Amino acid sequence: MTPTRSAVRLCDGRELIYFDEAPGSGRSGHPDTRELPPPPPASQLRHDPLTDEWIAIAAHRNTRTFLPPSDACPLCPTTERFASEIPAPSYDVVVFENQFPSFSDRIVPDELTQVTDMVPVRPGHGRCEVVCFTSDHDSAFGSLPPTRVRTVIDALADRTAELSALPEVAQVFPFENRGVEIGVTLHHPHGQIYAYPTVTPKTAAYLRAAKRHFEKTGRNLYADVLAAEQEAKVRVVASNEHWTAYVPAAARWPFEVHLAPHRQVPDLPALTDAERDAFGPLYLDLLRRFDGLFGKPMPYISAWHQAVTGEGRELGYLHLQLFSIRRAADKLKFLAGSESAMGAFVNDIVPEAAAQRLRDI
Ligand SMILES: [Zn+2]
Protein backbone atom coordinates (compact mmCIF):
# COMPACT_ATOMS: atom_id res chain seq x y z
CA MET A 1 0.00 0.00 0.00
CA THR A 2 1.27 3.46 -0.87
CA PRO A 3 2.29 5.33 2.31
CA THR A 4 0.42 8.42 3.44
CA ARG A 5 2.50 11.49 2.66
CA SER A 6 2.33 14.69 4.70
CA ALA A 7 4.71 17.60 4.17
CA VAL A 8 5.48 20.33 6.73
CA ARG A 9 8.04 23.13 7.10
CA LEU A 10 10.67 23.21 9.85
CA CYS A 11 11.25 26.47 11.74
CA ASP A 12 13.98 27.58 9.34
CA GLY A 13 11.92 26.88 6.23
CA ARG A 14 13.34 23.49 5.34
CA GLU A 15 10.85 20.90 4.07
CA LEU A 16 10.07 17.71 6.02
CA ILE A 17 7.86 14.89 4.71
CA TYR A 18 6.35 12.05 6.74
CA PHE A 19 5.68 8.75 4.98
CA ASP A 20 3.25 6.85 7.20
CA GLU A 21 2.24 3.24 6.84
CA ALA A 22 -1.17 3.71 8.52
CA PRO A 23 -3.52 6.33 7.09
CA GLY A 24 -4.61 9.21 9.33
CA SER A 25 -1.50 9.28 11.49
CA GLY A 26 -1.73 13.08 11.65
CA ARG A 27 1.97 13.79 12.02
CA SER A 28 1.63 17.23 10.46
CA GLY A 29 -0.11 18.58 13.58
CA HIS A 30 3.19 18.99 15.43
CA PRO A 31 4.92 22.32 14.73
CA ASP A 32 8.68 22.75 15.04
CA THR A 33 9.13 24.83 18.21
CA ARG A 34 12.88 25.39 17.88
CA GLU A 35 14.64 28.55 16.87
CA LEU A 36 17.29 27.87 14.27
CA PRO A 37 19.41 30.23 12.21
CA PRO A 38 18.64 30.34 8.49
CA PRO A 39 20.22 27.47 6.50
CA PRO A 40 23.77 28.21 5.31
CA PRO A 41 24.39 29.50 1.79
CA ALA A 42 24.73 27.11 -1.10
CA SER A 43 28.12 25.60 -1.67
CA GLN A 44 30.31 26.53 -4.59
CA LEU A 45 31.21 24.21 -7.44
CA ARG A 46 34.68 24.55 -8.92
CA HIS A 47 35.65 22.82 -12.13
CA ASP A 48 38.94 20.92 -12.00
CA PRO A 49 40.40 21.53 -15.47
CA LEU A 50 42.85 18.64 -15.12
CA THR A 51 40.20 15.94 -14.62
CA ASP A 52 37.14 17.68 -16.08
CA GLU A 53 35.28 17.10 -12.80
CA TRP A 54 33.22 19.43 -10.61
CA ILE A 55 34.22 19.66 -6.93
CA ALA A 56 31.78 21.02 -4.30
CA ILE A 57 33.33 23.36 -1.75
CA ALA A 58 31.02 23.43 1.27
CA ALA A 59 32.87 24.96 4.20
CA HIS A 60 29.80 25.11 6.48
CA ARG A 61 29.63 21.30 6.63
CA ASN A 62 32.59 21.34 9.01
CA THR A 63 30.25 22.50 11.77
CA ARG A 64 27.74 19.65 11.41
CA THR A 65 26.62 17.47 14.31
CA PHE A 66 29.15 14.76 15.15
CA LEU A 67 28.13 11.59 17.04
CA PRO A 68 25.76 13.20 19.59
CA PRO A 69 24.63 11.24 22.70
CA SER A 70 21.43 9.25 22.13
CA ASP A 71 19.27 11.61 24.22
CA ALA A 72 20.27 14.47 21.89
CA CYS A 73 19.86 12.60 18.61
CA PRO A 74 18.52 14.97 15.92
CA LEU A 75 16.93 12.02 14.07
CA CYS A 76 14.88 10.61 16.97
CA PRO A 77 11.30 11.91 17.37
CA THR A 78 10.94 15.04 19.49
CA THR A 79 10.41 14.40 23.21
CA GLU A 80 9.45 16.74 26.07
CA ARG A 81 13.13 17.07 26.92
CA PHE A 82 14.67 17.40 23.48
CA ALA A 83 13.39 19.01 20.29
CA SER A 84 14.94 17.12 17.39
CA GLU A 85 14.74 17.62 13.62
CA ILE A 86 11.47 15.64 13.62
CA PRO A 87 8.71 17.56 15.46
CA ALA A 88 6.30 14.58 15.75
CA PRO A 89 6.51 12.22 18.78
CA SER A 90 6.83 9.22 16.45
CA TYR A 91 7.15 8.37 12.77
CA ASP A 92 7.54 5.52 10.31
CA VAL A 93 9.77 7.00 7.58
CA VAL A 94 10.59 10.68 7.36
CA VAL A 95 12.59 12.75 4.87
CA PHE A 96 13.84 16.29 5.36
CA GLU A 97 16.29 18.74 3.88
CA ASN A 98 19.74 18.46 5.39
CA GLN A 99 20.62 21.29 7.76
CA PHE A 100 24.19 21.17 6.47
CA PRO A 101 23.70 20.54 2.75
CA SER A 102 26.42 20.04 0.17
CA PHE A 103 23.88 21.33 -2.37
CA SER A 104 20.91 23.59 -1.82
CA ASP A 105 18.08 24.79 -4.05
CA ARG A 106 16.79 27.70 -2.03
CA ILE A 107 19.72 30.04 -1.54
CA VAL A 108 21.81 31.70 -4.20
CA PRO A 109 25.11 33.21 -3.13
CA ASP A 110 25.18 36.92 -3.91
CA GLU A 111 28.39 36.57 -5.75
CA LEU A 112 30.63 33.66 -6.47
CA THR A 113 34.28 33.94 -5.64
CA GLN A 114 36.17 33.92 -8.92
CA VAL A 115 39.23 31.71 -8.87
CA THR A 116 41.22 31.85 -12.11
CA ASP A 117 40.33 31.86 -15.79
CA MET A 118 41.18 28.17 -15.83
CA VAL A 119 38.68 27.26 -13.10
CA PRO A 120 35.03 28.04 -13.83
CA VAL A 121 32.79 28.27 -10.76
CA ARG A 122 29.04 27.89 -10.35
CA PRO A 123 26.62 27.78 -7.41
CA GLY A 124 26.10 24.38 -5.79
CA HIS A 125 22.44 24.28 -6.72
CA GLY A 126 20.65 21.05 -5.94
CA ARG A 127 19.32 19.48 -2.82
CA CYS A 128 20.46 17.22 0.01
CA GLU A 129 17.95 15.30 2.08
CA VAL A 130 18.10 12.98 5.08
CA VAL A 131 15.96 9.81 5.15
CA CYS A 132 15.18 8.26 8.55
CA PHE A 133 14.27 4.58 8.13
CA THR A 134 12.78 4.09 11.61
CA SER A 135 12.19 6.05 14.82
CA ASP A 136 14.09 3.33 16.71
CA HIS A 137 17.52 4.81 17.43
CA ASP A 138 19.17 1.46 18.13
CA SER A 139 17.85 -0.40 15.11
CA ALA A 140 19.54 -0.90 11.73
CA PHE A 141 18.34 -1.17 8.16
CA GLY A 142 19.01 -4.90 8.24
CA SER A 143 16.60 -5.29 11.18
CA LEU A 144 13.65 -3.61 9.44
CA PRO A 145 10.67 -5.75 8.38
CA PRO A 146 10.13 -6.08 4.59
CA THR A 147 7.03 -3.86 4.86
CA ARG A 148 9.22 -1.02 6.15
CA VAL A 149 11.77 -1.55 3.38
CA ARG A 150 8.87 -1.16 0.95
CA THR A 151 7.92 2.15 2.63
CA VAL A 152 11.53 3.33 2.34
CA ILE A 153 11.56 2.42 -1.38
CA ASP A 154 8.29 4.29 -1.88
CA ALA A 155 9.74 7.33 -0.10
CA LEU A 156 12.92 7.22 -2.20
CA ALA A 157 10.84 6.88 -5.37
CA ASP A 158 8.72 9.87 -4.34
CA ARG A 159 11.83 11.97 -3.69
CA THR A 160 13.51 10.83 -6.92
CA ALA A 161 10.48 11.84 -8.98
CA GLU A 162 10.15 15.23 -7.29
CA LEU A 163 13.85 16.11 -7.26
CA SER A 164 14.38 14.92 -10.85
CA ALA A 165 11.77 17.44 -11.95
CA LEU A 166 13.78 20.39 -10.58
CA PRO A 167 15.39 22.20 -13.51
CA GLU A 168 18.80 22.43 -11.81
CA VAL A 169 19.02 18.71 -10.97
CA ALA A 170 21.06 16.42 -13.25
CA GLN A 171 21.07 13.25 -11.16
CA VAL A 172 19.42 11.92 -7.98
CA PHE A 173 21.46 9.64 -5.73
CA PRO A 174 19.95 7.89 -2.67
CA PHE A 175 22.47 6.14 -0.43
CA GLU A 176 23.20 4.86 3.05
CA ASN A 177 26.52 4.99 4.87
CA ARG A 178 26.59 2.50 7.73
CA GLY A 179 29.22 2.32 10.47
CA VAL A 180 31.73 4.71 12.00
CA GLU A 181 34.38 2.99 9.86
CA ILE A 182 32.68 4.60 6.83
CA GLY A 183 32.56 8.00 8.48
CA VAL A 184 28.99 8.00 9.80
CA THR A 185 28.40 10.99 12.09
CA LEU A 186 24.96 9.93 13.41
CA HIS A 187 24.19 6.42 14.67
CA HIS A 188 20.43 6.64 14.09
CA PRO A 189 19.50 4.44 11.07
CA HIS A 190 19.30 6.86 8.17
CA GLY A 191 20.27 7.43 4.59
CA GLN A 192 20.69 10.46 2.40
CA ILE A 193 19.66 11.73 -1.00
CA TYR A 194 21.90 13.96 -3.08
CA ALA A 195 20.28 15.75 -6.00
CA TYR A 196 23.33 16.92 -7.94
CA PRO A 197 23.47 19.85 -10.35
CA THR A 198 26.01 17.97 -12.47
CA VAL A 199 26.46 14.39 -13.67
CA THR A 200 28.87 12.70 -11.25
CA PRO A 201 32.25 11.42 -12.49
CA LYS A 202 31.26 7.77 -11.96
CA THR A 203 28.01 8.17 -13.89
CA ALA A 204 29.75 10.13 -16.65
CA ALA A 205 32.19 7.24 -17.11
CA TYR A 206 29.32 4.74 -17.22
CA LEU A 207 27.48 6.86 -19.80
CA ARG A 208 30.55 6.98 -22.06
CA ALA A 209 30.87 3.20 -21.93
CA ALA A 210 27.12 2.62 -22.32
CA LYS A 211 26.96 4.94 -25.33
CA ARG A 212 29.83 3.11 -27.05
CA HIS A 213 28.19 -0.24 -26.34
CA PHE A 214 24.82 0.92 -27.65
CA GLU A 215 26.34 2.30 -30.84
CA LYS A 216 28.11 -1.00 -31.44
CA THR A 217 25.37 -3.45 -30.47
CA GLY A 218 22.10 -1.53 -30.19
CA ARG A 219 21.70 -2.89 -26.67
CA ASN A 220 21.88 -1.58 -23.11
CA LEU A 221 25.28 -2.11 -21.49
CA TYR A 222 24.05 -2.85 -17.98
CA ALA A 223 21.39 -5.25 -19.28
CA ASP A 224 24.07 -7.18 -21.16
CA VAL A 225 26.35 -7.30 -18.09
CA LEU A 226 23.49 -8.57 -15.91
CA ALA A 227 22.50 -11.22 -18.49
CA ALA A 228 26.11 -12.42 -18.69
CA GLU A 229 26.34 -12.70 -14.88
CA GLN A 230 23.04 -14.60 -14.71
CA GLU A 231 24.35 -17.04 -17.30
CA ALA A 232 27.79 -17.42 -15.68
CA LYS A 233 26.16 -17.96 -12.23
CA VAL A 234 29.52 -18.19 -10.42
CA ARG A 235 29.29 -14.68 -9.00
CA VAL A 236 25.51 -14.70 -8.32
CA VAL A 237 24.85 -14.50 -4.58
CA ALA A 238 21.05 -14.65 -4.49
CA SER A 239 18.04 -13.94 -6.70
CA ASN A 240 14.27 -14.00 -6.88
CA GLU A 241 11.64 -13.49 -9.57
CA HIS A 242 12.42 -9.79 -10.06
CA TRP A 243 15.98 -9.16 -8.82
CA THR A 244 19.45 -10.68 -9.03
CA ALA A 245 22.34 -9.99 -6.65
CA TYR A 246 25.85 -10.68 -7.93
CA VAL A 247 29.46 -9.75 -7.25
CA PRO A 248 30.76 -7.74 -10.23
CA ALA A 249 33.45 -9.64 -12.12
CA ALA A 250 35.81 -6.67 -11.74
CA ALA A 251 34.73 -5.68 -8.21
CA ARG A 252 36.74 -2.83 -6.70
CA TRP A 253 35.91 -3.55 -3.06
CA PRO A 254 36.67 -6.62 -0.91
CA PHE A 255 32.94 -7.32 -0.64
CA GLU A 256 30.77 -5.72 -3.27
CA VAL A 257 27.38 -6.76 -4.63
CA HIS A 258 25.13 -5.32 -7.32
CA LEU A 259 21.40 -5.82 -6.88
CA ALA A 260 19.56 -5.21 -10.14
CA PRO A 261 15.98 -5.58 -11.35
CA HIS A 262 15.49 -8.00 -14.24
CA ARG A 263 13.62 -5.36 -16.22
CA GLN A 264 15.46 -2.29 -17.48
CA VAL A 265 14.05 0.73 -15.65
CA PRO A 266 15.70 4.15 -15.36
CA ASP A 267 14.99 4.77 -11.69
CA LEU A 268 13.05 3.86 -8.56
CA PRO A 269 9.79 5.57 -9.60
CA ALA A 270 9.62 3.24 -12.62
CA LEU A 271 9.53 0.06 -10.49
CA THR A 272 6.21 -1.80 -10.36
CA ASP A 273 4.48 -2.78 -7.12
CA ALA A 274 5.66 -6.36 -7.56
CA GLU A 275 9.27 -5.27 -8.11
CA ARG A 276 9.18 -2.99 -5.05
CA ASP A 277 7.74 -5.77 -2.88
CA ALA A 278 10.34 -8.27 -4.10
CA PHE A 279 13.28 -5.98 -3.33
CA GLY A 280 13.04 -5.98 0.49
CA PRO A 281 13.35 -9.70 1.22
CA LEU A 282 16.35 -10.08 -1.10
CA TYR A 283 18.14 -6.97 0.15
CA LEU A 284 17.57 -7.93 3.79
CA ASP A 285 19.00 -11.35 2.98
CA LEU A 286 22.08 -9.68 1.49
CA LEU A 287 22.59 -7.49 4.56
CA ARG A 288 22.31 -10.59 6.76
CA ARG A 289 25.00 -12.25 4.66
CA PHE A 290 27.22 -9.16 4.94
CA ASP A 291 26.90 -9.10 8.73
CA GLY A 292 27.55 -12.83 8.81
CA LEU A 293 30.92 -12.57 7.04
CA PHE A 294 32.85 -11.64 10.17
CA GLY A 295 30.17 -12.16 12.82
CA LYS A 296 29.77 -8.46 13.52
CA PRO A 297 27.97 -5.51 11.91
CA MET A 298 29.58 -4.83 8.55
CA PRO A 299 30.36 -1.21 7.70
CA TYR A 300 28.91 -0.60 4.26
CA ILE A 301 27.89 1.89 1.61
CA SER A 302 24.64 1.19 -0.17
CA ALA A 303 24.29 3.26 -3.33
CA TRP A 304 21.39 3.54 -5.78
CA HIS A 305 22.57 4.19 -9.34
CA GLN A 306 19.77 5.86 -11.27
CA ALA A 307 19.47 7.29 -14.78
CA VAL A 308 20.42 10.93 -15.26
CA THR A 309 17.59 13.41 -15.85
CA GLY A 310 19.01 14.79 -19.11
CA GLU A 311 21.09 13.56 -22.03
CA GLY A 312 21.87 9.85 -21.75
CA ARG A 313 18.82 9.04 -19.61
CA GLU A 314 17.84 6.20 -21.96
CA LEU A 315 21.22 4.54 -21.26
CA GLY A 316 20.54 4.22 -17.52
CA TYR A 317 19.65 1.00 -15.73
CA LEU A 318 18.64 1.21 -12.08
CA HIS A 319 20.77 -0.87 -9.71
CA LEU A 320 21.94 -0.88 -6.13
CA GLN A 321 25.64 -1.15 -5.36
CA LEU A 322 26.37 -2.49 -1.87
CA PHE A 323 29.97 -2.66 -0.72
CA SER A 324 32.14 -2.76 2.37
CA ILE A 325 35.63 -1.61 3.18
CA ARG A 326 36.09 -4.50 5.63
CA ARG A 327 38.39 -7.12 4.12
CA ALA A 328 39.04 -9.20 7.24
CA ALA A 329 37.68 -9.36 10.80
CA ASP A 330 40.18 -6.75 11.99
CA LYS A 331 41.24 -5.12 8.72
CA LEU A 332 39.76 -2.32 6.68
CA LYS A 333 40.65 -1.38 3.13
CA PHE A 334 41.81 2.21 2.98
CA LEU A 335 41.97 4.12 -0.25
CA ALA A 336 45.70 4.69 -0.34
CA GLY A 337 48.15 5.73 -3.04
CA SER A 338 46.93 3.80 -6.07
CA GLU A 339 43.22 4.26 -5.41
CA SER A 340 43.30 7.81 -4.04
CA ALA A 341 45.89 9.36 -6.30
CA MET A 342 45.40 7.35 -9.48
CA GLY A 343 41.81 6.05 -9.17
CA ALA A 344 43.27 2.60 -9.89
CA PHE A 345 41.77 -0.02 -7.59
CA VAL A 346 43.57 -3.09 -6.34
CA ASN A 347 41.23 -5.66 -4.80
CA ASP A 348 42.75 -8.27 -2.46
CA ILE A 349 39.76 -10.60 -2.66
CA VAL A 350 38.91 -12.56 -5.79
CA PRO A 351 35.28 -11.74 -6.74
CA GLU A 352 34.38 -15.42 -7.32
CA ALA A 353 35.66 -16.26 -3.82
CA ALA A 354 33.73 -13.33 -2.31
CA ALA A 355 30.53 -14.57 -4.00
CA GLN A 356 31.13 -18.10 -2.67
CA ARG A 357 31.65 -16.83 0.88
CA LEU A 358 28.48 -14.74 0.70
CA ARG A 359 26.47 -17.67 -0.69
CA ASP A 360 27.71 -19.98 2.09
CA ILE A 361 26.35 -17.81 4.91
ZN1 LIG B 1 18.13 8.68 17.19
XYZ file of C-alpha atoms and ligand atoms in Angstrom:
362
model
C 0.000 0.000 0.000
C 1.274 3.463 -0.867
C 2.293 5.327 2.309
C 0.423 8.424 3.442
C 2.496 11.486 2.663
C 2.329 14.689 4.699
C 4.713 17.603 4.170
C 5.482 20.329 6.727
C 8.038 23.125 7.105
C 10.668 23.210 9.848
C 11.247 26.474 11.737
C 13.983 27.578 9.341
C 11.924 26.880 6.226
C 13.337 23.494 5.336
C 10.851 20.903 4.070
C 10.069 17.709 6.022
C 7.857 14.887 4.711
C 6.349 12.047 6.743
C 5.681 8.746 4.975
C 3.245 6.855 7.203
C 2.239 3.239 6.841
C -1.173 3.707 8.518
C -3.515 6.334 7.088
C -4.614 9.213 9.328
C -1.503 9.281 11.489
C -1.733 13.084 11.651
C 1.974 13.792 12.023
C 1.633 17.234 10.463
C -0.110 18.578 13.582
C 3.187 18.991 15.434
C 4.923 22.317 14.730
C 8.681 22.746 15.038
C 9.125 24.831 18.209
C 12.881 25.386 17.884
C 14.640 28.548 16.870
C 17.287 27.868 14.269
C 19.410 30.233 12.210
C 18.642 30.335 8.487
C 20.222 27.474 6.504
C 23.768 28.210 5.314
C 24.390 29.501 1.793
C 24.728 27.108 -1.098
C 28.124 25.595 -1.670
C 30.309 26.531 -4.594
C 31.214 24.206 -7.441
C 34.675 24.548 -8.923
C 35.655 22.820 -12.133
C 38.940 20.924 -12.001
C 40.396 21.534 -15.474
C 42.849 18.638 -15.116
C 40.204 15.941 -14.622
C 37.144 17.677 -16.083
C 35.278 17.102 -12.796
C 33.220 19.435 -10.606
C 34.220 19.662 -6.929
C 31.779 21.016 -4.299
C 33.327 23.359 -1.754
C 31.019 23.427 1.272
C 32.867 24.964 4.202
C 29.804 25.108 6.482
C 29.632 21.297 6.632
C 32.587 21.339 9.007
C 30.247 22.499 11.773
C 27.738 19.652 11.411
C 26.617 17.466 14.314
C 29.146 14.763 15.153
C 28.134 11.586 17.040
C 25.763 13.203 19.591
C 24.634 11.242 22.698
C 21.428 9.250 22.127
C 19.267 11.613 24.216
C 20.273 14.466 21.886
C 19.856 12.604 18.607
C 18.523 14.970 15.921
C 16.927 12.017 14.075
C 14.884 10.611 16.968
C 11.304 11.909 17.372
C 10.944 15.041 19.493
C 10.410 14.403 23.215
C 9.449 16.740 26.066
C 13.128 17.066 26.916
C 14.672 17.401 23.478
C 13.395 19.011 20.287
C 14.942 17.116 17.390
C 14.744 17.617 13.622
C 11.472 15.643 13.618
C 8.710 17.556 15.461
C 6.295 14.583 15.752
C 6.505 12.224 18.777
C 6.833 9.215 16.452
C 7.147 8.374 12.772
C 7.537 5.521 10.306
C 9.770 7.004 7.576
C 10.594 10.680 7.363
C 12.592 12.749 4.869
C 13.837 16.288 5.364
C 16.287 18.744 3.876
C 19.742 18.462 5.385
C 20.617 21.290 7.756
C 24.186 21.174 6.475
C 23.704 20.543 2.750
C 26.417 20.043 0.173
C 23.879 21.325 -2.370
C 20.907 23.589 -1.822
C 18.075 24.793 -4.047
C 16.792 27.704 -2.032
C 19.718 30.040 -1.539
C 21.807 31.696 -4.205
C 25.113 33.214 -3.133
C 25.178 36.924 -3.909
C 28.390 36.575 -5.754
C 30.628 33.660 -6.466
C 34.282 33.943 -5.642
C 36.166 33.924 -8.918
C 39.233 31.713 -8.868
C 41.221 31.853 -12.107
C 40.334 31.858 -15.786
C 41.179 28.166 -15.826
C 38.683 27.257 -13.099
C 35.027 28.044 -13.825
C 32.793 28.271 -10.760
C 29.040 27.893 -10.347
C 26.624 27.776 -7.406
C 26.098 24.384 -5.787
C 22.436 24.278 -6.723
C 20.651 21.055 -5.939
C 19.320 19.485 -2.815
C 20.460 17.222 0.014
C 17.946 15.301 2.078
C 18.096 12.977 5.078
C 15.955 9.808 5.152
C 15.182 8.259 8.548
C 14.271 4.580 8.133
C 12.776 4.087 11.612
C 12.189 6.053 14.819
C 14.090 3.327 16.714
C 17.523 4.807 17.429
C 19.175 1.461 18.129
C 17.850 -0.405 15.109
C 19.544 -0.899 11.728
C 18.337 -1.167 8.156
C 19.013 -4.897 8.237
C 16.604 -5.287 11.178
C 13.653 -3.609 9.440
C 10.670 -5.747 8.381
C 10.126 -6.077 4.595
C 7.029 -3.864 4.861
C 9.222 -1.025 6.153
C 11.773 -1.555 3.380
C 8.871 -1.161 0.946
C 7.918 2.147 2.626
C 11.530 3.330 2.336
C 11.561 2.422 -1.381
C 8.288 4.290 -1.883
C 9.740 7.327 -0.098
C 12.925 7.224 -2.195
C 10.835 6.878 -5.371
C 8.724 9.872 -4.335
C 11.826 11.965 -3.687
C 13.512 10.827 -6.918
C 10.477 11.843 -8.982
C 10.153 15.229 -7.290
C 13.849 16.115 -7.255
C 14.382 14.920 -10.854
C 11.766 17.444 -11.950
C 13.776 20.393 -10.576
C 15.395 22.205 -13.514
C 18.804 22.426 -11.814
C 19.023 18.714 -10.966
C 21.064 16.421 -13.249
C 21.071 13.247 -11.161
C 19.419 11.918 -7.976
C 21.461 9.636 -5.733
C 19.952 7.890 -2.674
C 22.467 6.144 -0.428
C 23.197 4.857 3.053
C 26.518 4.986 4.874
C 26.585 2.503 7.728
C 29.216 2.315 10.468
C 31.729 4.706 11.997
C 34.380 2.994 9.860
C 32.680 4.598 6.831
C 32.556 8.004 8.483
C 28.993 7.998 9.800
C 28.397 10.986 12.086
C 24.958 9.935 13.407
C 24.192 6.421 14.675
C 20.434 6.640 14.092
C 19.502 4.443 11.070
C 19.301 6.855 8.170
C 20.266 7.428 4.589
C 20.688 10.457 2.398
C 19.657 11.729 -1.003
C 21.902 13.956 -3.085
C 20.280 15.753 -6.002
C 23.326 16.924 -7.940
C 23.468 19.853 -10.354
C 26.015 17.974 -12.473
C 26.460 14.388 -13.675
C 28.870 12.704 -11.246
C 32.255 11.421 -12.495
C 31.259 7.770 -11.958
C 28.015 8.167 -13.886
C 29.746 10.129 -16.653
C 32.193 7.240 -17.114
C 29.321 4.737 -17.218
C 27.484 6.861 -19.803
C 30.552 6.983 -22.062
C 30.874 3.198 -21.931
C 27.119 2.623 -22.316
C 26.957 4.937 -25.332
C 29.827 3.109 -27.045
C 28.190 -0.241 -26.335
C 24.821 0.923 -27.654
C 26.340 2.299 -30.842
C 28.113 -1.003 -31.438
C 25.367 -3.453 -30.466
C 22.100 -1.526 -30.185
C 21.700 -2.892 -26.666
C 21.879 -1.582 -23.111
C 25.283 -2.114 -21.494
C 24.054 -2.848 -17.977
C 21.389 -5.252 -19.284
C 24.068 -7.185 -21.157
C 26.354 -7.300 -18.090
C 23.486 -8.569 -15.912
C 22.504 -11.216 -18.490
C 26.105 -12.421 -18.687
C 26.343 -12.703 -14.882
C 23.038 -14.600 -14.714
C 24.348 -17.041 -17.298
C 27.788 -17.421 -15.681
C 26.163 -17.961 -12.225
C 29.521 -18.194 -10.424
C 29.286 -14.679 -8.995
C 25.511 -14.696 -8.318
C 24.852 -14.499 -4.581
C 21.048 -14.652 -4.486
C 18.043 -13.935 -6.704
C 14.267 -13.998 -6.880
C 11.639 -13.487 -9.567
C 12.421 -9.790 -10.063
C 15.981 -9.157 -8.819
C 19.446 -10.679 -9.029
C 22.336 -9.987 -6.652
C 25.851 -10.680 -7.933
C 29.460 -9.745 -7.248
C 30.761 -7.739 -10.234
C 33.452 -9.643 -12.125
C 35.806 -6.665 -11.736
C 34.732 -5.682 -8.209
C 36.739 -2.835 -6.697
C 35.915 -3.546 -3.061
C 36.670 -6.618 -0.914
C 32.938 -7.319 -0.636
C 30.769 -5.716 -3.274
C 27.379 -6.765 -4.630
C 25.126 -5.316 -7.323
C 21.399 -5.815 -6.876
C 19.564 -5.214 -10.143
C 15.982 -5.582 -11.354
C 15.490 -8.002 -14.243
C 13.625 -5.361 -16.224
C 15.462 -2.289 -17.480
C 14.055 0.729 -15.652
C 15.696 4.148 -15.358
C 14.991 4.774 -11.691
C 13.046 3.862 -8.557
C 9.788 5.574 -9.597
C 9.624 3.241 -12.624
C 9.535 0.057 -10.486
C 6.206 -1.801 -10.365
C 4.484 -2.780 -7.122
C 5.656 -6.357 -7.560
C 9.271 -5.267 -8.106
C 9.181 -2.994 -5.051
C 7.743 -5.774 -2.884
C 10.343 -8.273 -4.099
C 13.283 -5.978 -3.332
C 13.043 -5.980 0.488
C 13.350 -9.700 1.220
C 16.348 -10.084 -1.104
C 18.140 -6.965 0.147
C 17.572 -7.932 3.792
C 19.002 -11.353 2.982
C 22.084 -9.681 1.491
C 22.594 -7.485 4.562
C 22.306 -10.589 6.759
C 25.003 -12.247 4.656
C 27.222 -9.158 4.937
C 26.904 -9.098 8.734
C 27.547 -12.834 8.815
C 30.918 -12.573 7.040
C 32.849 -11.639 10.170
C 30.169 -12.156 12.824
C 29.765 -8.464 13.517
C 27.970 -5.506 11.914
C 29.576 -4.834 8.552
C 30.358 -1.213 7.700
C 28.912 -0.598 4.256
C 27.894 1.894 1.613
C 24.636 1.190 -0.169
C 24.286 3.264 -3.332
C 21.386 3.543 -5.782
C 22.572 4.187 -9.338
C 19.766 5.855 -11.269
C 19.468 7.293 -14.785
C 20.422 10.930 -15.261
C 17.589 13.406 -15.846
C 19.011 14.795 -19.111
C 21.093 13.562 -22.033
C 21.866 9.853 -21.750
C 18.821 9.038 -19.609
C 17.841 6.200 -21.962
C 21.221 4.535 -21.257
C 20.540 4.222 -17.520
C 19.648 1.003 -15.729
C 18.638 1.205 -12.082
C 20.769 -0.869 -9.712
C 21.941 -0.885 -6.126
C 25.643 -1.153 -5.359
C 26.375 -2.493 -1.865
C 29.969 -2.661 -0.721
C 32.136 -2.760 2.373
C 35.632 -1.611 3.179
C 36.094 -4.498 5.627
C 38.388 -7.118 4.119
C 39.039 -9.204 7.238
C 37.682 -9.361 10.796
C 40.175 -6.747 11.993
C 41.239 -5.123 8.722
C 39.755 -2.318 6.676
C 40.646 -1.379 3.134
C 41.808 2.212 2.978
C 41.974 4.116 -0.254
C 45.698 4.688 -0.342
C 48.148 5.727 -3.044
C 46.927 3.796 -6.067
C 43.219 4.257 -5.409
C 43.296 7.813 -4.041
C 45.894 9.359 -6.298
C 45.396 7.346 -9.479
C 41.813 6.049 -9.171
C 43.265 2.601 -9.890
C 41.771 -0.017 -7.594
C 43.574 -3.091 -6.342
C 41.226 -5.664 -4.796
C 42.751 -8.266 -2.460
C 39.760 -10.602 -2.658
C 38.908 -12.565 -5.794
C 35.285 -11.742 -6.736
C 34.377 -15.422 -7.316
C 35.656 -16.258 -3.817
C 33.732 -13.330 -2.307
C 30.533 -14.570 -3.999
C 31.128 -18.096 -2.666
C 31.648 -16.834 0.876
C 28.481 -14.740 0.705
C 26.468 -17.672 -0.694
C 27.715 -19.977 2.088
C 26.350 -17.808 4.914
Zn 18.134 8.682 17.193
